[in-house]
Amino acid sequence: ICGGIILKGMLDAYPVKQKPVSVRTRFERVRKLLGADINNSEMLDIAVRLGFKITEKDAQGFSADVPSFRVELSREIDMIEEIAQVYGYENIADRVPKAGLFASVPSTKFEDTLKNELVMRGMWEAVNWGFMPKGWFAKAGIAKESSFCDCLELLNPLTDEWNVMRPSLFPGLLGNVVRNVVSQGNRNIKLFETGNVFSGKADEHKNLGIIITGNMNEESWLNKPEDAGFFYLKGLVEGFLNGLGIILEIKQAAVEICEPGRSCEVLVNGREAGYFGEVKKNILKNFDLKQEVFFAEFSLPALLQGADFTRKFTALPKFPSIRRDTSFVVPAGLEAERITAHILSLQEPLIEKAALVFVYEGEQVGPGKKSLTYSIVFRDAGRTLTDKTVDEVNGRLVNGVINSFGVTVRK
């Protein structure tokens, strides 16, 4: 029709010459995945029958070039599937797979135990987004130069309201309080949250946040209302951390979002693990909150390093204890915890317990002074103590406090 002339030979034109795809297959890998005892020669025979060109074989396996028309084959698992189809699925016996038992990841076990400790103390878990608006800090009255505003900004945020990653769990938990107190009229809040936080250097780690406000117990004829307070939060922190076997040290420290003189840092193994305190009133005012709010935040990796899940038991005491109370007149700025720590650091075997039981400030001790009364409980597990023995130990203890801190005993 067109007047063409048939030429001899073949013309094959394409821009890039395609190299054959080679697949390496291991004999033992085939047997392990299929769960069938297929011998090596049968695998090779199946490959050849399917059009594969064997280029190399040894005791461990073989290499084969894939036919050009089988463009979907490029991996070892593809070859194993081809062998299974030709061998026949009906020839592969049905067997229940073996599954070993694996120990739980320590961090997961720790986090579950931590949550249980908090739930047992009447708290509820909150789950907030890891995103937040950058403008939140300005609304809260936190200066943009603050280290608290060290945010990881997103190049392609989902919305303008979610344009940075949270540097702390505080914004989300405070938002939960605002929604409950201001919008819903529920003024009694005890919440905690565990989640990742991010810094501007793209550092990411997991934190625990706790926020409380309002009445901390159910009001009834039996229970009197107890408002959330600094020392309530301190007791809560000490309680759940001791429940995790963590030995902690609490020191007064300035925290940017907390009222001056109303915040502390928590040390675990001598390293900073978190903080707690009363949220600044100007921050609360910016969110129309008219009641006190208390917040704590901890690094979970730091807490995990100090956790001890071993349980130690001692027999009930057979012999009575003896108590001695001593009041020290100290400078108003001296932290009571320092004296408590000093008493316990003596590791006197007869001291069973040392605690601050009373604080007085007034005319009887003079300006710039305060009186701290400590109760020391003495006990010997093997005998009944005499007053003489206890007085000797207590005398050494009192003199040690006087010499170490330059204080006096209140008469």
Tab-separated table of C-alpha atoms in Angstrom:
chain	number	residue	atom	x	y	z
A	1	ILE	CA	0.000	0.000	0.000
A	2	CYS	CA	2.796	2.417	0.953
A	3	GLY	CA	5.500	1.104	-1.419
A	4	GLY	CA	7.848	0.054	1.405
A	5	ILE	CA	10.754	-2.380	0.952
A	6	ILE	CA	11.431	-5.148	3.487
A	7	LEU	CA	15.057	-5.065	4.673
A	8	LYS	CA	17.099	-7.904	6.040
A	9	GLY	CA	18.259	-8.038	9.680
A	10	MET	CA	16.877	-6.191	12.755
A	11	LEU	CA	16.849	-2.581	13.949
A	12	ASP	CA	16.633	-1.877	17.703
A	13	ALA	CA	16.785	1.739	18.829
A	14	TYR	CA	16.352	3.057	22.452
A	15	PRO	CA	18.050	5.980	24.270
A	16	VAL	CA	19.769	4.011	27.101
A	17	LYS	CA	20.871	0.436	26.925
A	18	GLN	CA	19.348	-1.491	29.822
A	19	LYS	CA	21.630	-3.656	31.913
A	20	PRO	CA	20.224	-6.954	33.139
A	21	VAL	CA	19.004	-7.003	36.759
A	22	SER	CA	20.838	-9.542	38.904
A	23	VAL	CA	19.304	-11.047	42.059
A	24	ARG	CA	21.279	-12.855	44.753
A	25	THR	CA	19.319	-15.627	46.543
A	26	ARG	CA	20.426	-17.490	49.683
A	27	PHE	CA	19.390	-21.127	50.024
A	28	GLU	CA	18.897	-20.997	53.798
A	29	ARG	CA	16.928	-17.778	53.516
A	30	VAL	CA	14.469	-19.497	51.164
A	31	ARG	CA	14.021	-22.467	53.518
A	32	LYS	CA	13.646	-20.203	56.583
A	33	LEU	CA	11.015	-17.902	55.093
A	34	LEU	CA	8.971	-20.647	53.427
A	35	GLY	CA	9.298	-23.137	56.263
A	36	ALA	CA	9.902	-25.890	53.694
A	37	ASP	CA	12.908	-28.190	53.210
A	38	ILE	CA	13.590	-27.420	49.523
A	39	ASN	CA	16.968	-28.699	48.334
A	40	ASN	CA	19.426	-26.451	46.506
A	41	SER	CA	19.195	-28.198	43.138
A	42	GLU	CA	15.411	-27.856	43.073
A	43	MET	CA	15.664	-24.095	43.646
A	44	LEU	CA	18.146	-23.760	40.772
A	45	ASP	CA	15.905	-25.867	38.504
A	46	ILE	CA	12.877	-23.673	39.270
A	47	ALA	CA	14.851	-20.496	38.512
A	48	VAL	CA	16.029	-21.831	35.137
A	49	ARG	CA	12.515	-22.993	34.202
A	50	LEU	CA	11.207	-19.479	34.922
A	51	GLY	CA	13.685	-17.949	32.471
A	52	PHE	CA	16.356	-16.745	34.911
A	53	LYS	CA	19.946	-17.019	33.737
A	54	ILE	CA	22.199	-18.430	36.479
A	55	THR	CA	25.421	-16.395	36.511
A	56	GLU	CA	26.977	-17.610	39.758
A	57	LYS	CA	26.352	-20.328	42.362
A	58	ASP	CA	28.079	-21.589	45.492
A	59	ALA	CA	27.240	-23.458	48.691
A	60	GLN	CA	25.388	-20.448	50.160
A	61	GLY	CA	23.245	-19.429	47.206
A	62	PHE	CA	23.136	-18.277	43.609
A	63	SER	CA	22.965	-15.156	41.475
A	64	ALA	CA	20.694	-14.937	38.424
A	65	ASP	CA	19.869	-12.363	35.757
A	66	VAL	CA	16.174	-11.500	35.632
A	67	PRO	CA	14.399	-11.838	32.237
A	68	SER	CA	13.836	-8.396	30.709
A	69	PHE	CA	10.082	-8.939	30.539
A	70	ARG	CA	9.894	-9.531	34.339
A	71	VAL	CA	10.360	-5.889	35.379
A	72	GLU	CA	8.608	-6.504	38.719
A	73	LEU	CA	11.445	-8.746	40.012
A	74	SER	CA	14.383	-6.977	41.643
A	75	ARG	CA	14.893	-8.379	45.177
A	76	GLU	CA	15.694	-11.642	46.869
A	77	ILE	CA	12.194	-11.821	48.354
A	78	ASP	CA	10.759	-11.638	44.809
A	79	MET	CA	12.771	-14.718	43.809
A	80	ILE	CA	11.652	-16.539	46.968
A	81	GLU	CA	8.019	-15.858	46.055
A	82	GLU	CA	8.581	-17.250	42.549
A	83	ILE	CA	10.148	-20.404	43.997
A	84	ALA	CA	7.216	-20.815	46.427
A	85	GLN	CA	4.638	-20.555	43.653
A	86	VAL	CA	6.314	-23.208	41.486
A	87	TYR	CA	7.132	-25.464	44.458
A	88	GLY	CA	3.474	-25.271	45.478
A	89	TYR	CA	1.959	-23.681	48.573
A	90	GLU	CA	0.126	-26.948	49.193
A	91	ASN	CA	3.523	-28.618	49.741
A	92	ILE	CA	4.404	-26.215	52.567
A	93	ALA	CA	3.233	-27.653	55.893
A	94	ASP	CA	1.076	-25.602	58.270
A	95	ARG	CA	3.002	-24.843	61.461
A	96	VAL	CA	2.473	-22.465	64.370
A	97	PRO	CA	5.303	-19.903	64.378
A	98	LYS	CA	7.561	-19.739	67.415
A	99	ALA	CA	7.552	-16.447	69.294
A	100	GLY	CA	9.958	-15.615	72.068
A	101	LEU	CA	9.214	-13.516	75.130
A	102	PHE	CA	10.979	-10.191	75.274
A	103	ALA	CA	11.629	-8.025	78.291
A	104	SER	CA	9.802	-4.704	78.304
A	105	VAL	CA	11.771	-1.593	77.420
A	106	PRO	CA	12.934	0.025	80.701
A	107	SER	CA	11.691	3.476	79.695
A	108	THR	CA	8.215	2.098	78.874
A	109	LYS	CA	7.966	0.245	82.187
A	110	PHE	CA	9.140	3.362	84.017
A	111	GLU	CA	6.605	5.604	82.293
A	112	ASP	CA	3.733	3.192	83.020
A	113	THR	CA	4.744	2.976	86.684
A	114	LEU	CA	5.058	6.772	86.881
A	115	LYS	CA	1.561	7.250	85.455
A	116	ASN	CA	0.142	4.739	87.932
A	117	GLU	CA	1.769	6.627	90.818
A	118	LEU	CA	0.106	9.856	89.680
A	119	VAL	CA	-3.299	8.303	88.978
A	120	MET	CA	-3.265	6.742	92.459
A	121	ARG	CA	-2.881	10.289	93.788
A	122	GLY	CA	-6.100	11.396	92.112
A	123	MET	CA	-4.654	12.910	88.945
A	124	TRP	CA	-5.972	12.737	85.380
A	125	GLU	CA	-3.837	12.344	82.259
A	126	ALA	CA	-3.969	14.985	79.522
A	127	VAL	CA	-2.834	14.542	75.910
A	128	ASN	CA	-2.027	17.711	73.960
A	129	TRP	CA	-0.572	18.434	70.531
A	130	GLY	CA	3.165	18.931	70.136
A	131	PHE	CA	2.429	22.043	68.033
A	132	MET	CA	1.621	25.474	69.413
A	133	PRO	CA	1.359	29.099	68.202
A	134	LYS	CA	4.486	31.206	68.517
A	135	GLY	CA	2.313	34.141	69.579
A	136	TRP	CA	1.379	32.310	72.791
A	137	PHE	CA	4.519	33.601	74.549
A	138	ALA	CA	3.678	37.236	73.834
A	139	LYS	CA	0.128	36.673	75.086
A	140	ALA	CA	1.515	35.086	78.263
A	141	GLY	CA	3.784	38.078	78.803
A	142	ILE	CA	7.011	36.105	78.420
A	143	ALA	CA	9.797	38.116	76.749
A	144	LYS	CA	10.920	36.723	73.401
A	145	GLU	CA	14.548	36.880	74.587
A	146	SER	CA	13.687	34.368	77.309
A	147	SER	CA	15.233	30.898	77.143
A	148	PHE	CA	11.703	29.599	77.678
A	149	CYS	CA	10.875	30.852	74.157
A	150	ASP	CA	13.619	28.776	72.492
A	151	CYS	CA	11.269	27.162	69.965
A	152	LEU	CA	11.738	24.967	66.940
A	153	GLU	CA	9.970	26.869	64.143
A	154	LEU	CA	8.271	24.925	61.345
A	155	LEU	CA	9.034	25.813	57.726
A	156	ASN	CA	5.689	24.468	56.500
A	157	PRO	CA	3.211	24.566	59.427
A	158	LEU	CA	-0.210	22.959	59.154
A	159	THR	CA	-1.834	26.248	60.214
A	160	ASP	CA	-0.721	29.649	61.466
A	161	GLU	CA	-1.846	28.566	64.935
A	162	TRP	CA	0.560	25.593	64.907
A	163	ASN	CA	3.776	27.153	63.649
A	164	VAL	CA	6.273	26.039	66.349
A	165	MET	CA	6.981	22.885	68.344
A	166	ARG	CA	6.387	23.188	72.084
A	167	PRO	CA	9.515	23.822	74.199
A	168	SER	CA	7.643	22.841	77.362
A	169	LEU	CA	4.456	21.036	78.431
A	170	PHE	CA	3.364	24.186	80.293
A	171	PRO	CA	1.468	25.960	77.431
A	172	GLY	CA	-0.692	22.923	76.678
A	173	LEU	CA	-1.503	22.134	80.311
A	174	LEU	CA	-2.233	25.776	81.108
A	175	GLY	CA	-4.586	25.769	78.117
A	176	ASN	CA	-6.383	22.757	79.652
A	177	VAL	CA	-6.818	24.724	82.890
A	178	VAL	CA	-8.116	27.791	81.039
A	179	ARG	CA	-10.699	25.745	79.120
A	180	ASN	CA	-11.906	24.016	82.286
A	181	VAL	CA	-11.902	26.965	84.685
A	182	VAL	CA	-12.850	29.888	82.415
A	183	SER	CA	-15.015	28.146	79.808
A	184	GLN	CA	-16.517	25.210	81.718
A	185	GLY	CA	-16.590	26.519	85.295
A	186	ASN	CA	-14.647	23.532	86.650
A	187	ARG	CA	-12.142	25.161	89.007
A	188	ASN	CA	-10.658	21.986	90.537
A	189	ILE	CA	-7.949	20.581	88.256
A	190	LYS	CA	-5.262	17.919	88.817
A	191	LEU	CA	-3.645	17.022	85.479
A	192	PHE	CA	-0.424	15.472	84.249
A	193	GLU	CA	1.020	14.837	80.793
A	194	THR	CA	4.012	13.006	79.349
A	195	GLY	CA	5.197	14.027	75.899
A	196	ASN	CA	8.065	15.178	73.718
A	197	VAL	CA	9.349	18.730	73.921
A	198	PHE	CA	11.654	20.456	71.438
A	199	SER	CA	14.282	23.183	71.579
A	200	GLY	CA	15.356	25.555	68.823
A	201	LYS	CA	18.389	23.333	68.168
A	202	ALA	CA	16.051	20.463	67.213
A	203	ASP	CA	16.832	18.686	70.479
A	204	GLU	CA	13.950	16.375	71.410
A	205	HIS	CA	13.281	14.548	74.659
A	206	LYS	CA	10.351	13.454	76.801
A	207	ASN	CA	9.082	15.436	79.771
A	208	LEU	CA	6.504	15.052	82.510
A	209	GLY	CA	4.274	18.018	83.321
A	210	ILE	CA	1.955	18.415	86.347
A	211	ILE	CA	-0.541	21.234	86.903
A	212	ILE	CA	-2.956	21.722	89.824
A	213	THR	CA	-5.423	24.393	90.873
A	214	GLY	CA	-8.509	24.734	93.033
A	215	ASN	CA	-9.750	22.245	95.648
A	216	MET	CA	-7.620	19.110	95.897
A	217	ASN	CA	-10.165	16.767	97.508
A	218	GLU	CA	-13.818	15.910	97.128
A	219	GLU	CA	-15.856	18.163	99.369
A	220	SER	CA	-18.058	16.304	101.858
A	221	TRP	CA	-19.121	16.296	105.501
A	222	LEU	CA	-15.999	14.254	106.252
A	223	ASN	CA	-13.406	16.157	104.184
A	224	LYS	CA	-12.726	19.847	104.509
A	225	PRO	CA	-11.779	21.679	101.294
A	226	GLU	CA	-8.021	21.905	100.771
A	227	ASP	CA	-6.886	24.384	98.152
A	228	ALA	CA	-3.904	23.632	95.967
A	229	GLY	CA	-0.760	25.219	97.324
A	230	PHE	CA	2.995	25.258	96.994
A	231	PHE	CA	3.514	22.695	99.729
A	232	TYR	CA	0.722	20.479	98.445
A	233	LEU	CA	2.571	20.296	95.111
A	234	LYS	CA	5.879	19.738	96.928
A	235	GLY	CA	4.371	16.811	98.828
A	236	LEU	CA	2.890	15.411	95.623
A	237	VAL	CA	6.285	15.584	93.888
A	238	GLU	CA	8.111	13.983	96.807
A	239	GLY	CA	5.451	11.292	97.103
A	240	PHE	CA	5.395	10.020	93.540
A	241	LEU	CA	9.179	10.281	93.088
A	242	ASN	CA	9.767	8.323	96.299
A	243	GLY	CA	7.266	5.790	94.971
A	244	LEU	CA	9.622	5.299	92.013
A	245	GLY	CA	12.586	4.721	94.314
A	246	ILE	CA	14.118	8.081	93.363
A	247	ILE	CA	16.280	9.836	95.948
A	248	LEU	CA	15.822	13.532	95.276
A	249	GLU	CA	17.188	16.816	96.533
A	250	ILE	CA	15.075	19.981	96.511
A	251	LYS	CA	16.654	23.426	96.372
A	252	GLN	CA	15.095	26.855	96.110
A	253	ALA	CA	15.749	28.282	92.647
A	254	ALA	CA	14.371	30.967	90.356
A	255	VAL	CA	12.119	29.681	87.543
A	256	GLU	CA	11.076	32.105	84.833
A	257	ILE	CA	7.379	31.226	84.808
A	258	CYS	CA	7.076	31.061	88.614
A	259	GLU	CA	6.583	33.676	91.313
A	260	PRO	CA	9.848	34.885	92.912
A	261	GLY	CA	10.674	32.844	96.012
A	262	ARG	CA	7.923	30.331	95.192
A	263	SER	CA	9.816	27.821	93.057
A	264	CYS	CA	12.354	25.038	93.519
A	265	GLU	CA	14.555	22.851	91.378
A	266	VAL	CA	14.740	19.085	91.850
A	267	LEU	CA	18.084	17.283	91.692
A	268	VAL	CA	18.454	13.557	91.053
A	269	ASN	CA	21.930	12.086	91.504
A	270	GLY	CA	23.226	15.636	91.815
A	271	ARG	CA	21.893	16.665	88.392
A	272	GLU	CA	18.952	18.947	87.633
A	273	ALA	CA	15.898	16.872	86.757
A	274	GLY	CA	13.110	19.447	86.875
A	275	TYR	CA	11.369	22.211	88.811
A	276	PHE	CA	8.068	23.117	90.434
A	277	GLY	CA	6.431	26.245	91.777
A	278	GLU	CA	3.590	28.748	91.704
A	279	VAL	CA	2.804	30.174	88.263
A	280	LYS	CA	3.288	33.947	87.987
A	281	LYS	CA	0.096	35.891	88.584
A	282	ASN	CA	0.649	38.160	85.567
A	283	ILE	CA	0.688	35.074	83.304
A	284	LEU	CA	-2.590	33.883	84.833
A	285	LYS	CA	-4.102	37.350	84.454
A	286	ASN	CA	-3.346	37.327	80.723
A	287	PHE	CA	-5.495	34.195	80.410
A	288	ASP	CA	-8.319	35.475	82.688
A	289	LEU	CA	-7.431	33.058	85.487
A	290	LYS	CA	-8.229	34.448	88.946
A	291	GLN	CA	-7.085	31.502	91.083
A	292	GLU	CA	-3.614	30.261	91.956
A	293	VAL	CA	-2.065	27.649	89.645
A	294	PHE	CA	0.922	25.428	90.453
A	295	PHE	CA	3.081	23.675	87.892
A	296	ALA	CA	5.933	21.142	87.804
A	297	GLU	CA	7.979	19.784	84.900
A	298	PHE	CA	10.601	17.027	84.833
A	299	SER	CA	12.869	15.344	82.309
A	300	LEU	CA	11.857	11.669	82.064
A	301	PRO	CA	15.374	10.473	81.068
A	302	ALA	CA	16.794	12.224	84.160
A	303	LEU	CA	14.180	10.607	86.414
A	304	LEU	CA	14.731	7.192	84.830
A	305	GLN	CA	18.436	7.296	85.698
A	306	GLY	CA	17.575	7.685	89.369
A	307	ALA	CA	14.688	5.188	89.524
A	308	ASP	CA	15.018	2.001	91.565
A	309	PHE	CA	12.272	-0.617	91.257
A	310	THR	CA	13.749	-3.007	93.818
A	311	ARG	CA	11.691	-3.316	96.975
A	312	LYS	CA	13.397	-3.500	100.348
A	313	PHE	CA	11.679	-4.811	103.434
A	314	THR	CA	12.623	-4.654	107.101
A	315	ALA	CA	11.067	-6.407	110.063
A	316	LEU	CA	8.679	-4.517	112.303
A	317	PRO	CA	10.543	-2.931	115.249
A	318	LYS	CA	10.521	-4.908	118.484
A	319	PHE	CA	11.834	-2.127	120.716
A	320	PRO	CA	10.312	1.312	121.432
A	321	SER	CA	11.551	4.596	120.001
A	322	ILE	CA	12.486	7.796	121.821
A	323	ARG	CA	11.791	11.263	120.435
A	324	ARG	CA	13.696	14.484	121.020
A	325	ASP	CA	12.592	17.933	119.779
A	326	THR	CA	15.077	20.780	119.366
A	327	SER	CA	14.406	24.356	118.230
A	328	PHE	CA	17.147	26.301	116.466
A	329	VAL	CA	17.143	30.083	115.985
A	330	VAL	CA	18.507	30.639	112.489
A	331	PRO	CA	18.766	33.479	109.929
A	332	ALA	CA	15.492	33.983	108.040
A	333	GLY	CA	17.191	33.151	104.735
A	334	LEU	CA	18.559	29.758	105.861
A	335	GLU	CA	16.742	26.884	104.147
A	336	ALA	CA	15.309	24.382	106.626
A	337	GLU	CA	16.105	21.525	104.252
A	338	ARG	CA	19.834	22.169	104.676
A	339	ILE	CA	19.658	21.327	108.371
A	340	THR	CA	17.537	18.234	107.703
A	341	ALA	CA	20.018	17.035	105.079
A	342	HIS	CA	22.918	17.657	107.488
A	343	ILE	CA	21.281	15.579	110.234
A	344	LEU	CA	20.612	12.656	107.887
A	345	SER	CA	24.113	12.877	106.379
A	346	LEU	CA	25.628	12.027	109.758
A	347	GLN	CA	24.403	8.448	109.214
A	348	GLU	CA	24.029	7.983	112.935
A	349	PRO	CA	22.679	4.392	113.261
A	350	LEU	CA	20.282	5.313	116.081
A	351	ILE	CA	18.513	8.063	114.080
A	352	GLU	CA	15.376	6.583	112.544
A	353	LYS	CA	13.721	9.787	111.355
A	354	ALA	CA	14.402	13.528	111.268
A	355	ALA	CA	11.738	16.051	110.264
A	356	LEU	CA	10.906	19.748	110.550
A	357	VAL	CA	7.712	20.050	112.621
A	358	PHE	CA	7.327	23.766	113.416
A	359	VAL	CA	8.411	27.171	112.070
A	360	TYR	CA	8.054	30.412	114.030
A	361	GLU	CA	8.803	34.012	113.083
A	362	GLY	CA	8.027	36.835	115.486
A	363	GLU	CA	9.063	39.027	118.369
A	364	GLN	CA	10.372	36.153	120.492
A	365	VAL	CA	13.220	35.431	118.058
A	366	GLY	CA	13.761	38.974	116.769
A	367	PRO	CA	13.850	40.518	113.268
A	368	GLY	CA	15.640	38.646	110.493
A	369	LYS	CA	15.418	35.400	112.468
A	370	LYS	CA	13.163	32.355	112.565
A	371	SER	CA	12.814	29.339	114.825
A	372	LEU	CA	12.940	25.854	113.288
A	373	THR	CA	11.833	22.941	115.460
A	374	TYR	CA	13.094	19.510	114.449
A	375	SER	CA	11.799	16.192	115.718
A	376	ILE	CA	14.385	13.390	115.869
A	377	VAL	CA	13.249	9.794	116.430
A	378	PHE	CA	15.851	7.392	117.874
A	379	ARG	CA	15.593	3.599	117.878
A	380	ASP	CA	17.879	0.571	118.201
A	381	ALA	CA	16.707	-2.612	116.485
A	382	GLY	CA	18.508	-4.807	119.001
A	383	ARG	CA	17.791	-3.257	122.396
A	384	THR	CA	15.774	-0.735	124.363
A	385	LEU	CA	17.470	2.660	124.382
A	386	THR	CA	18.086	4.544	127.580
A	387	ASP	CA	17.583	8.282	128.012
A	388	LYS	CA	21.276	8.658	128.733
A	389	THR	CA	22.286	7.100	125.407
A	390	VAL	CA	19.765	9.172	123.450
A	391	ASP	CA	20.809	12.397	125.222
A	392	GLU	CA	24.455	11.761	124.314
A	393	VAL	CA	23.652	11.177	120.618
A	394	ASN	CA	21.231	14.105	120.499
A	395	GLY	CA	23.807	16.362	122.154
A	396	ARG	CA	26.402	15.548	119.495
A	397	LEU	CA	23.805	16.143	116.813
A	398	VAL	CA	22.771	19.561	118.205
A	399	ASN	CA	26.377	20.701	118.616
A	400	GLY	CA	27.074	19.616	115.040
A	401	VAL	CA	24.225	21.788	113.728
A	402	ILE	CA	25.382	24.755	115.845
A	403	ASN	CA	28.962	24.497	114.597
A	404	SER	CA	28.022	23.859	110.939
A	405	PHE	CA	25.479	26.677	110.540
A	406	GLY	CA	26.409	29.144	113.290
A	407	VAL	CA	22.941	28.999	114.869
A	408	THR	CA	21.715	28.903	118.472
A	409	VAL	CA	19.320	26.693	120.392
A	410	ARG	CA	16.073	28.329	121.404
A	411	LYS	CA	15.426	28.023	125.129
